[in-house]
CSV table of C-alpha atoms and ligand atoms in Angstrom, one decimal:
chain,number,residue,atom,x,y,z
A,1,MET,CA,12.4,25.6,82.8
A,2,ASN,CA,15.9,24.6,81.8
A,3,LYS,CA,17.8,27.8,81.3
A,4,PRO,CA,21.1,26.2,79.4
A,5,LEU,CA,18.8,24.7,77.1
A,6,LYS,CA,17.0,27.8,76.4
A,7,GLU,CA,20.4,29.6,75.9
A,8,LYS,CA,21.3,27.0,73.3
A,9,ILE,CA,18.4,27.5,71.4
A,10,VAL,CA,18.3,31.3,70.9
A,11,SER,CA,22.0,31.1,70.2
A,12,LYS,CA,21.4,28.5,67.7
A,13,PHE,CA,18.3,30.4,66.2
A,14,ILE,CA,20.3,33.5,65.8
A,15,LYS,CA,23.2,31.8,64.2
A,16,ILE,CA,20.7,30.1,61.4
A,17,TYR,CA,18.6,32.7,60.9
A,18,LYS,CA,20.4,36.3,62.2
A,19,SER,CA,17.7,37.8,64.2
A,20,GLN,CA,16.4,37.7,67.9
A,21,PRO,CA,13.5,35.5,68.5
A,22,LEU,CA,10.6,35.3,70.5
A,23,VAL,CA,11.0,32.8,73.1
A,24,ILE,CA,8.5,30.0,74.4
A,25,PHE,CA,8.4,27.6,77.2
A,26,SER,CA,5.9,24.8,77.4
A,27,PRO,CA,5.5,22.3,79.9
A,28,GLY,CA,5.0,18.8,79.7
A,29,ARG,CA,2.5,17.1,82.0
A,30,ILE,CA,1.7,14.5,84.9
A,31,ASN,CA,-1.4,13.0,85.6
A,32,LEU,CA,-2.2,12.4,89.6
A,33,ILE,CA,-5.4,10.3,88.6
A,34,GLY,CA,-8.2,9.9,86.1
A,35,GLU,CA,-6.6,8.0,83.2
A,36,HIS,CA,-8.4,7.8,79.8
A,37,THR,CA,-11.2,9.8,81.5
A,38,ASP,CA,-11.0,13.2,79.5
A,39,TYR,CA,-12.2,11.6,76.3
A,40,ASN,CA,-15.2,10.7,78.3
A,41,ASP,CA,-16.4,14.1,79.5
A,42,GLY,CA,-15.0,13.1,82.9
A,43,TYR,CA,-12.6,14.5,85.5
A,44,VAL,CA,-8.8,14.2,85.1
A,45,PHE,CA,-6.2,15.6,87.8
A,46,PRO,CA,-3.0,16.9,85.9
A,47,ALA,CA,-0.1,19.4,86.4
A,48,ALA,CA,2.1,20.8,84.0
A,49,ILE,CA,6.0,20.3,85.3
A,50,ASP,CA,9.4,21.8,84.8
A,51,LYS,CA,10.4,20.2,82.0
A,52,GLY,CA,9.0,20.6,78.5
A,53,ILE,CA,9.6,22.2,75.1
A,54,ILE,CA,11.6,25.7,74.6
A,55,ALA,CA,10.7,27.1,71.2
A,56,ALA,CA,12.3,30.5,69.7
A,57,VAL,CA,10.1,31.9,66.8
A,58,GLU,CA,10.3,35.1,64.6
A,59,LYS,CA,8.8,36.2,61.4
A,60,SER,CA,11.1,35.3,57.9
A,61,LYS,CA,11.9,37.4,55.5
A,62,THR,CA,11.9,34.7,52.9
A,63,ASN,CA,8.6,33.4,51.0
A,64,TYR,CA,8.7,29.9,53.0
A,65,CYS,CA,9.0,28.8,56.5
A,66,SER,CA,11.6,26.8,58.2
A,67,VAL,CA,11.8,24.6,61.4
A,68,TYR,CA,14.9,23.5,63.1
A,69,ALA,CA,14.2,20.7,65.5
A,70,TYR,CA,17.2,20.8,68.0
A,71,ASP,CA,17.3,17.7,69.8
A,72,LYS,CA,17.4,15.8,66.4
A,73,LYS,CA,19.5,18.0,64.4
A,74,GLU,CA,16.7,18.2,61.6
A,75,LYS,CA,15.8,20.8,59.4
A,76,TYR,CA,12.5,21.2,57.5
A,77,GLN,CA,11.1,24.1,55.2
A,78,PHE,CA,7.5,24.2,53.6
A,79,ASN,CA,5.3,26.7,52.2
A,80,LEU,CA,2.2,28.0,54.1
A,81,ASP,CA,0.1,27.3,51.1
A,82,SER,CA,0.5,23.7,50.7
A,83,ILE,CA,0.5,22.2,54.3
A,84,ALA,CA,-0.8,18.6,54.3
A,85,PRO,CA,0.4,15.5,56.6
A,86,ILE,CA,3.7,13.6,55.9
A,87,PRO,CA,3.5,9.8,56.4
A,88,ASN,CA,5.9,9.1,59.2
A,89,GLY,CA,6.5,12.7,59.5
A,90,GLY,CA,7.4,12.6,63.2
A,91,TRP,CA,7.7,15.9,64.8
A,92,ARG,CA,6.9,17.8,61.3
A,93,ASN,CA,3.2,16.5,61.6
A,94,TYR,CA,2.6,18.7,64.8
A,95,ILE,CA,4.0,21.8,63.7
A,96,LEU,CA,2.2,21.3,60.3
A,97,GLY,CA,-1.3,19.9,62.3
A,98,VAL,CA,-0.9,23.5,64.3
A,99,ILE,CA,-0.6,25.5,61.3
A,100,SER,CA,-3.1,23.8,59.4
A,101,GLU,CA,-6.0,24.2,62.2
A,102,ILE,CA,-5.0,27.8,62.5
A,103,GLN,CA,-5.8,28.1,58.7
A,104,LYS,CA,-9.0,26.4,59.0
A,105,LYS,CA,-10.1,29.2,61.3
A,106,GLY,CA,-9.5,31.2,58.1
A,107,ILE,CA,-6.6,33.0,59.7
A,108,GLY,CA,-3.6,34.0,57.5
A,109,LEU,CA,-0.4,33.3,58.6
A,110,SER,CA,3.4,34.9,56.9
A,111,PRO,CA,6.2,33.1,56.7
A,112,PHE,CA,8.2,32.2,60.0
A,113,ASN,CA,11.4,30.5,61.2
A,114,ILE,CA,11.8,28.2,64.5
A,115,VAL,CA,13.9,26.5,66.5
A,116,PHE,CA,12.7,24.3,69.0
A,117,GLY,CA,14.2,21.5,71.5
A,118,GLY,CA,13.3,20.3,74.9
A,119,ASP,CA,14.2,18.0,77.7
A,120,ILE,CA,11.2,15.8,78.2
A,121,PRO,CA,12.7,12.2,77.8
A,122,ASP,CA,10.7,10.7,74.1
A,123,GLY,CA,8.2,8.1,75.0
A,124,ALA,CA,8.1,9.0,78.7
A,125,GLY,CA,4.0,9.5,78.5
A,126,LEU,CA,4.8,13.3,79.8
A,127,SER,CA,3.1,15.1,76.6
A,128,SER,CA,6.0,16.3,75.0
A,129,SER,CA,3.6,16.3,71.9
A,130,ALA,CA,0.8,19.0,73.8
A,131,ALA,CA,4.1,21.0,74.7
A,132,LEU,CA,5.2,21.2,71.2
A,133,GLU,CA,1.8,21.8,69.8
A,134,ASN,CA,1.2,24.5,72.5
A,135,SER,CA,4.3,26.3,72.3
A,136,ILE,CA,3.8,26.7,68.5
A,137,VAL,CA,0.4,27.9,68.3
A,138,PHE,CA,1.1,30.2,71.4
A,139,GLY,CA,4.0,31.4,69.6
A,140,LEU,CA,2.4,32.2,66.4
A,141,ASN,CA,-0.4,33.8,68.4
A,142,GLU,CA,2.1,36.4,69.9
A,143,LEU,CA,3.9,36.8,66.5
A,144,PHE,CA,1.2,37.7,64.6
A,145,GLN,CA,-1.3,39.1,67.0
A,146,LEU,CA,-3.7,36.6,66.2
A,147,GLU,CA,-6.0,37.3,69.5
A,148,LEU,CA,-6.7,33.3,70.1
A,149,SER,CA,-7.5,32.7,73.7
A,150,LYS,CA,-5.8,30.2,75.3
A,151,LYS,CA,-8.9,27.7,75.4
A,152,ASP,CA,-8.8,28.4,71.3
A,153,MET,CA,-5.3,27.5,71.1
A,154,ILE,CA,-5.9,24.1,73.1
A,155,PHE,CA,-8.2,22.8,70.7
A,156,ILE,CA,-6.2,23.8,68.1
A,157,SER,CA,-3.2,21.6,69.2
A,158,GLN,CA,-6.1,18.9,70.2
A,159,LYS,CA,-7.2,18.9,66.7
A,160,ALA,CA,-3.5,19.0,65.0
A,161,GLU,CA,-3.4,15.4,67.0
A,162,HIS,CA,-6.3,14.3,65.8
A,163,ASN,CA,-5.9,15.3,62.0
A,164,TYR,CA,-2.3,15.3,61.6
A,165,VAL,CA,-0.9,12.4,63.9
A,166,GLY,CA,-3.8,10.6,64.0
A,167,VAL,CA,-4.7,9.7,67.7
A,168,LYS,CA,-8.0,10.8,68.9
A,169,CYS,CA,-6.9,12.2,72.1
A,170,GLY,CA,-8.7,14.0,75.0
A,171,ILE,CA,-8.1,17.7,76.1
A,172,MET,CA,-6.0,16.6,79.3
A,173,ASP,CA,-2.4,17.3,77.9
A,174,GLN,CA,-2.9,20.5,75.9
A,175,TYR,CA,-5.0,21.8,78.9
A,176,ALA,CA,-2.5,20.9,81.5
A,177,SER,CA,0.6,22.3,79.3
A,178,MET,CA,-1.5,25.4,78.6
A,179,PHE,CA,-3.0,26.2,82.2
A,180,GLY,CA,-0.6,24.8,84.3
A,181,LYS,CA,0.1,26.5,87.7
A,182,GLU,CA,3.1,26.5,89.5
A,183,ASP,CA,2.9,24.1,92.8
A,184,HIS,CA,-0.7,23.6,91.7
A,185,PHE,CA,-2.6,20.4,90.2
A,186,LEU,CA,-5.7,21.1,88.4
A,187,LEU,CA,-8.8,19.5,88.5
A,188,LEU,CA,-10.4,19.5,85.2
A,189,ASP,CA,-13.9,18.8,84.5
A,190,CYS,CA,-13.2,17.9,80.7
A,191,ARG,CA,-16.8,18.5,79.8
A,192,THR,CA,-17.0,22.0,81.1
A,193,ILE,CA,-13.3,22.5,80.6
A,194,GLU,CA,-12.9,24.5,83.8
A,195,SER,CA,-10.5,23.2,86.5
A,196,LYS,CA,-9.7,24.2,90.1
A,197,ALA,CA,-6.4,24.3,91.2
A,198,TYR,CA,-5.0,22.1,94.2
A,199,GLN,CA,-2.2,22.5,96.1
A,200,ILE,CA,-1.5,19.4,97.7
A,201,ASP,CA,0.2,19.0,101.0
A,202,LEU,CA,1.7,15.4,100.6
A,203,LYS,CA,3.2,15.6,104.0
A,204,GLY,CA,6.3,13.6,104.6
A,205,TYR,CA,5.8,12.1,100.8
A,206,GLU,CA,6.8,13.0,97.8
A,207,LEU,CA,5.8,12.4,94.1
A,208,LEU,CA,8.6,10.3,91.6
A,209,LEU,CA,8.1,9.1,88.2
A,210,ILE,CA,9.9,6.0,87.5
A,211,ASN,CA,10.3,5.6,83.3
A,212,THR,CA,10.2,2.4,82.3
A,213,ASN,CA,11.7,3.4,79.1
A,214,VAL,CA,9.8,1.2,76.7
A,215,LYS,CA,7.3,2.5,74.4
A,216,HIS,CA,5.3,-0.4,72.9
A,217,ASN,CA,3.8,-0.3,69.2
A,218,LEU,CA,0.4,-0.1,68.3
A,219,SER,CA,-0.2,2.3,71.4
A,220,ASP,CA,-1.7,4.8,68.7
A,221,SER,CA,-4.6,2.5,67.4
A,222,ALA,CA,-5.1,0.9,70.8
A,223,TYR,CA,-5.6,4.4,71.9
A,224,ASN,CA,-8.1,5.1,69.1
A,225,ASN,CA,-9.7,1.3,69.6
A,226,ARG,CA,-10.4,2.3,73.3
A,227,ARG,CA,-12.2,5.5,72.3
A,228,SER,CA,-14.5,4.3,70.0
A,229,VAL,CA,-15.5,1.3,72.5
A,230,CYS,CA,-16.3,4.1,75.1
A,231,GLU,CA,-18.2,6.0,72.1
A,232,ASN,CA,-20.2,3.1,71.3
A,233,VAL,CA,-20.9,2.1,74.8
A,234,SER,CA,-22.8,5.5,75.8
A,235,THR,CA,-24.5,5.6,72.5
A,236,MET,CA,-26.1,2.5,73.1
A,237,LEU,CA,-27.4,3.6,76.3
A,238,HIS,CA,-28.4,7.1,74.4
A,239,LYS,CA,-26.2,9.3,76.5
A,240,LYS,CA,-23.7,11.7,75.3
A,241,ALA,CA,-20.7,10.2,77.0
A,242,LEU,CA,-19.8,7.3,79.9
A,243,ARG,CA,-19.5,10.3,82.2
A,244,ASP,CA,-23.6,10.3,82.0
A,245,VAL,CA,-23.3,6.5,82.6
A,246,THR,CA,-23.8,5.1,86.2
A,247,GLU,CA,-22.6,1.3,86.9
A,248,LYS,CA,-26.2,0.1,87.4
A,249,GLU,CA,-27.1,1.4,84.1
A,250,LEU,CA,-24.1,-0.3,82.4
A,251,LEU,CA,-25.3,-3.6,84.0
A,252,ALA,CA,-28.1,-3.1,81.8
A,253,LEU,CA,-26.2,-3.8,78.9
A,254,LYS,CA,-23.8,-6.6,80.3
A,255,ASP,CA,-26.1,-9.2,77.8
A,256,LYS,CA,-25.7,-7.0,74.5
A,257,ILE,CA,-21.7,-6.1,74.6
A,258,SER,CA,-18.7,-8.3,75.0
A,259,ASP,CA,-17.2,-8.8,78.2
A,260,ASP,CA,-14.0,-6.7,77.4
A,261,ASP,CA,-16.1,-3.7,76.7
A,262,TYR,CA,-18.0,-4.1,79.4
A,263,GLN,CA,-14.8,-3.8,81.4
A,264,LYS,CA,-13.4,-1.0,79.8
A,265,ALA,CA,-16.6,0.9,80.1
A,266,SER,CA,-17.1,0.1,83.9
A,267,TYR,CA,-13.2,1.3,84.2
A,268,ILE,CA,-14.0,4.3,83.1
A,269,ILE,CA,-17.1,5.1,85.2
A,270,GLN,CA,-15.1,4.1,88.4
A,271,GLU,CA,-11.9,6.0,87.4
A,272,ILE,CA,-14.2,9.2,86.9
A,273,ASN,CA,-15.5,8.4,90.3
A,274,ARG,CA,-12.0,7.8,92.0
A,275,THR,CA,-10.6,11.1,90.5
A,276,GLN,CA,-13.9,13.0,92.6
A,277,LYS,CA,-13.0,11.0,95.4
A,278,SER,CA,-9.1,12.0,95.6
A,279,ALA,CA,-10.0,15.6,95.2
A,280,GLU,CA,-12.0,14.8,98.3
A,281,ALA,CA,-9.2,13.2,100.0
A,282,ILE,CA,-7.2,15.8,99.3
A,283,LYS,CA,-9.6,18.3,100.8
A,284,SER,CA,-9.7,16.3,104.1
A,285,ASP,CA,-5.9,15.8,104.1
A,286,ASP,CA,-6.2,12.3,103.8
A,287,ILE,CA,-2.8,11.3,102.1
A,288,LEU,CA,-3.4,7.5,102.4
A,289,LYS,CA,-6.5,7.6,100.9
A,290,LEU,CA,-5.5,9.2,98.1
A,291,GLY,CA,-2.4,6.4,97.6
A,292,GLN,CA,-5.0,3.9,97.6
A,293,LEU,CA,-7.2,5.6,94.9
A,294,ILE,CA,-4.1,5.8,93.1
A,295,TYR,CA,-3.6,1.9,93.6
A,296,GLN,CA,-7.1,1.2,92.4
A,297,SER,CA,-6.5,3.4,89.3
A,298,HIS,CA,-3.4,1.0,88.2
A,299,ALA,CA,-5.1,-2.1,88.8
A,300,GLY,CA,-8.2,-0.9,86.6
A,301,LEU,CA,-6.1,0.4,83.7
A,302,GLN,CA,-3.8,-3.2,84.0
A,303,HIS,CA,-7.1,-5.6,83.7
A,304,GLN,CA,-10.1,-3.7,82.8
A,305,TYR,CA,-8.9,-1.2,80.7
A,306,LYS,CA,-6.0,-3.0,79.7
A,307,VAL,CA,-3.4,-0.3,78.6
A,308,SER,CA,-0.4,-1.4,80.7
A,309,CYS,CA,2.7,-3.7,80.2
A,310,ASP,CA,4.8,-6.0,81.8
A,311,GLU,CA,7.3,-3.3,82.9
A,312,LEU,CA,4.5,-0.8,84.2
A,313,ASP,CA,2.9,-3.5,86.0
A,314,PHE,CA,6.7,-4.8,87.4
A,315,LEU,CA,7.1,-1.6,88.7
A,316,VAL,CA,3.7,-1.3,90.7
A,317,ASP,CA,4.1,-4.6,92.3
A,318,LYS,CA,7.6,-3.1,93.4
A,319,ALA,CA,5.8,-0.4,95.1
A,320,LYS,CA,3.5,-2.4,96.4
A,321,GLU,CA,5.9,-4.6,98.0
A,322,SER,CA,7.5,-1.5,99.5
A,323,ASN,CA,6.5,0.1,102.9
A,324,ALA,CA,7.7,3.5,101.4
A,325,VAL,CA,5.4,3.5,98.6
A,326,ILE,CA,1.6,4.5,99.5
A,327,GLY,CA,0.5,4.4,96.0
A,328,SER,CA,1.8,4.0,92.5
A,329,ARG,CA,0.0,3.4,89.0
A,330,MET,CA,1.0,3.8,85.4
A,331,MET,CA,0.4,7.3,84.0
A,332,GLY,CA,-1.0,8.3,80.7
A,333,GLY,CA,-2.1,6.5,77.6
A,334,GLY,CA,-0.2,3.6,78.7
A,335,PHE,CA,1.7,0.6,77.0
A,336,GLY,CA,4.8,2.2,78.6
A,337,GLY,CA,6.1,5.3,79.9
A,338,CYS,CA,6.3,6.2,83.7
A,339,THR,CA,4.7,5.2,86.8
A,340,ILE,CA,3.6,7.9,89.1
A,341,ASN,CA,4.6,7.3,92.8
A,342,LEU,CA,3.6,8.9,96.2
A,343,ILE,CA,6.5,7.9,98.4
A,344,GLU,CA,7.9,8.7,101.9
A,345,LYS,CA,10.3,11.4,101.2
A,346,ASN,CA,13.4,9.8,103.3
A,347,GLN,CA,13.0,6.4,101.6
A,348,ILE,CA,13.5,7.6,98.1
A,349,ASN,CA,17.0,6.5,97.8
A,350,ASN,CA,16.6,3.3,99.0
A,351,PHE,CA,13.8,2.5,97.0
A,352,THR,CA,15.0,3.6,93.7
A,353,SER,CA,18.2,1.8,94.1
A,354,GLU,CA,16.4,-1.7,94.9
A,355,VAL,CA,14.0,-0.9,91.8
A,356,THR,CA,16.5,0.0,89.5
A,357,LYS,CA,18.5,-3.0,90.3
A,358,SER,CA,15.7,-5.5,90.1
A,359,TYR,CA,14.1,-3.6,86.9
A,360,LYS,CA,17.5,-4.4,85.3
A,361,THR,CA,17.7,-7.9,86.1
A,362,LYS,CA,14.2,-8.5,84.9
A,363,PHE,CA,14.4,-6.8,81.6
A,364,ASP,CA,18.0,-6.4,81.1
A,365,ASN,CA,17.0,-2.0,80.5
A,366,GLU,CA,17.5,0.9,82.6
A,367,CYS,CA,14.5,2.5,84.4
A,368,SER,CA,15.0,6.2,84.9
A,369,ILE,CA,14.0,8.2,88.0
A,370,TYR,CA,12.6,11.6,88.2
A,371,GLN,CA,11.8,14.2,90.8
A,372,ILE,CA,9.7,16.7,89.3
A,373,LYS,CA,8.2,20.3,90.3
A,374,LEU,CA,4.6,21.5,89.4
A,375,SER,CA,5.1,24.6,86.8
A,376,SER,CA,3.3,27.0,85.2
A,377,GLY,CA,1.6,26.7,81.7
A,378,THR,CA,2.8,27.9,78.5
A,379,HIS,CA,4.4,31.2,78.5
A,380,LEU,CA,6.9,33.8,77.1
A,381,VAL,CA,10.1,33.7,78.3
A,382,THR,CA,11.8,37.2,78.5
B,1,GLA,C1,-3.2,10.5,76.5
B,1,GLA,C2,-3.8,11.6,75.6
B,1,GLA,C3,-5.0,12.2,77.0
B,1,GLA,C4,-5.6,11.3,77.8
B,1,GLA,C5,-4.2,10.3,78.4
B,1,GLA,C6,-4.8,9.2,79.2
B,1,GLA,O1,-2.1,11.4,76.8
B,1,GLA,O2,-3.5,12.5,74.9
B,1,GLA,O3,-5.9,12.9,76.3
B,1,GLA,O4,-6.5,10.7,77.0
B,1,GLA,O5,-3.7,9.6,77.0
B,1,GLA,O6,-5.5,9.7,80.1
């Protein structure tokens, strides 16, 4: 966690509200493999990272709530008895959504104050939204002793996103952010919502993120649209989710659906399989195999599921050209954000300086490089 940022947020809180807050750190996440599989009841392989949201919360003596977004320098005040989504409300909707979902459970809240800020770059695909939702629900749970379990909390966060932000996301981001474990990835079964922690020995390799610094429009509607394609296909096959469908069973439907939908569904079935194979590769210490699966994941996201973009494809192509990188793919929902790369440790500088230059030449835009640490999930900061 970013200690200087924490200090700034706490002193801002004390300055505005003249009281000492509870402080929560809620991390963003990366995902090794298993993309768009979460809402198909499949497997994902995320980890929480050391970048995230820091939220300071305390009860208010007034009869309204007040939230200050530190990074944006924006303040918002509202009444707990008139919560509704705000059109183009940005960060406000994540907070209101969480409150609304808590209220829907019949839980009453009293007014509170918040200052929050973070160090996850906007649009990087590192789930600053899940980190924010989790920080709020976790903070309110502590503040008002709501006795919500961590699982209750992640479903509240997820529904906030469905109902107030309008993205019908799966559970991966909220789970990883809440349950993350230092130095570990979590192989999460999105049907049972149980995970197994893996400490991966990357040998001489390291994980490196490269941010395209683009976020293309329509990514939300494209996301929801992909989700409904998956649900339609599994319904046509009388299955609960694509997780329950084999490639052979899908083939029987080939003439009844568009080729586009067929490709999307087969991507999901294959990606669920790749995620399980990745766990096996890790268990048998086969990092090269893991890298190959990561490259295959990108090919599927690019050509079959069609959620990549030129900038992401360019970065993955550059990775393929380099002997130093053994696996690279777009990460998260797509249409921008980061690639995740498995790269030889002592080649990082060479590779990144070459990629940064060629990216700039090609897109007249900077890409950013991040090295990350795997962190523990949402927690109180003392
Ligand atoms: C977004 C969603 C997740 C997941 C990923 C794609 O991050 O919030 O639920 O579907 O996209 O894997």
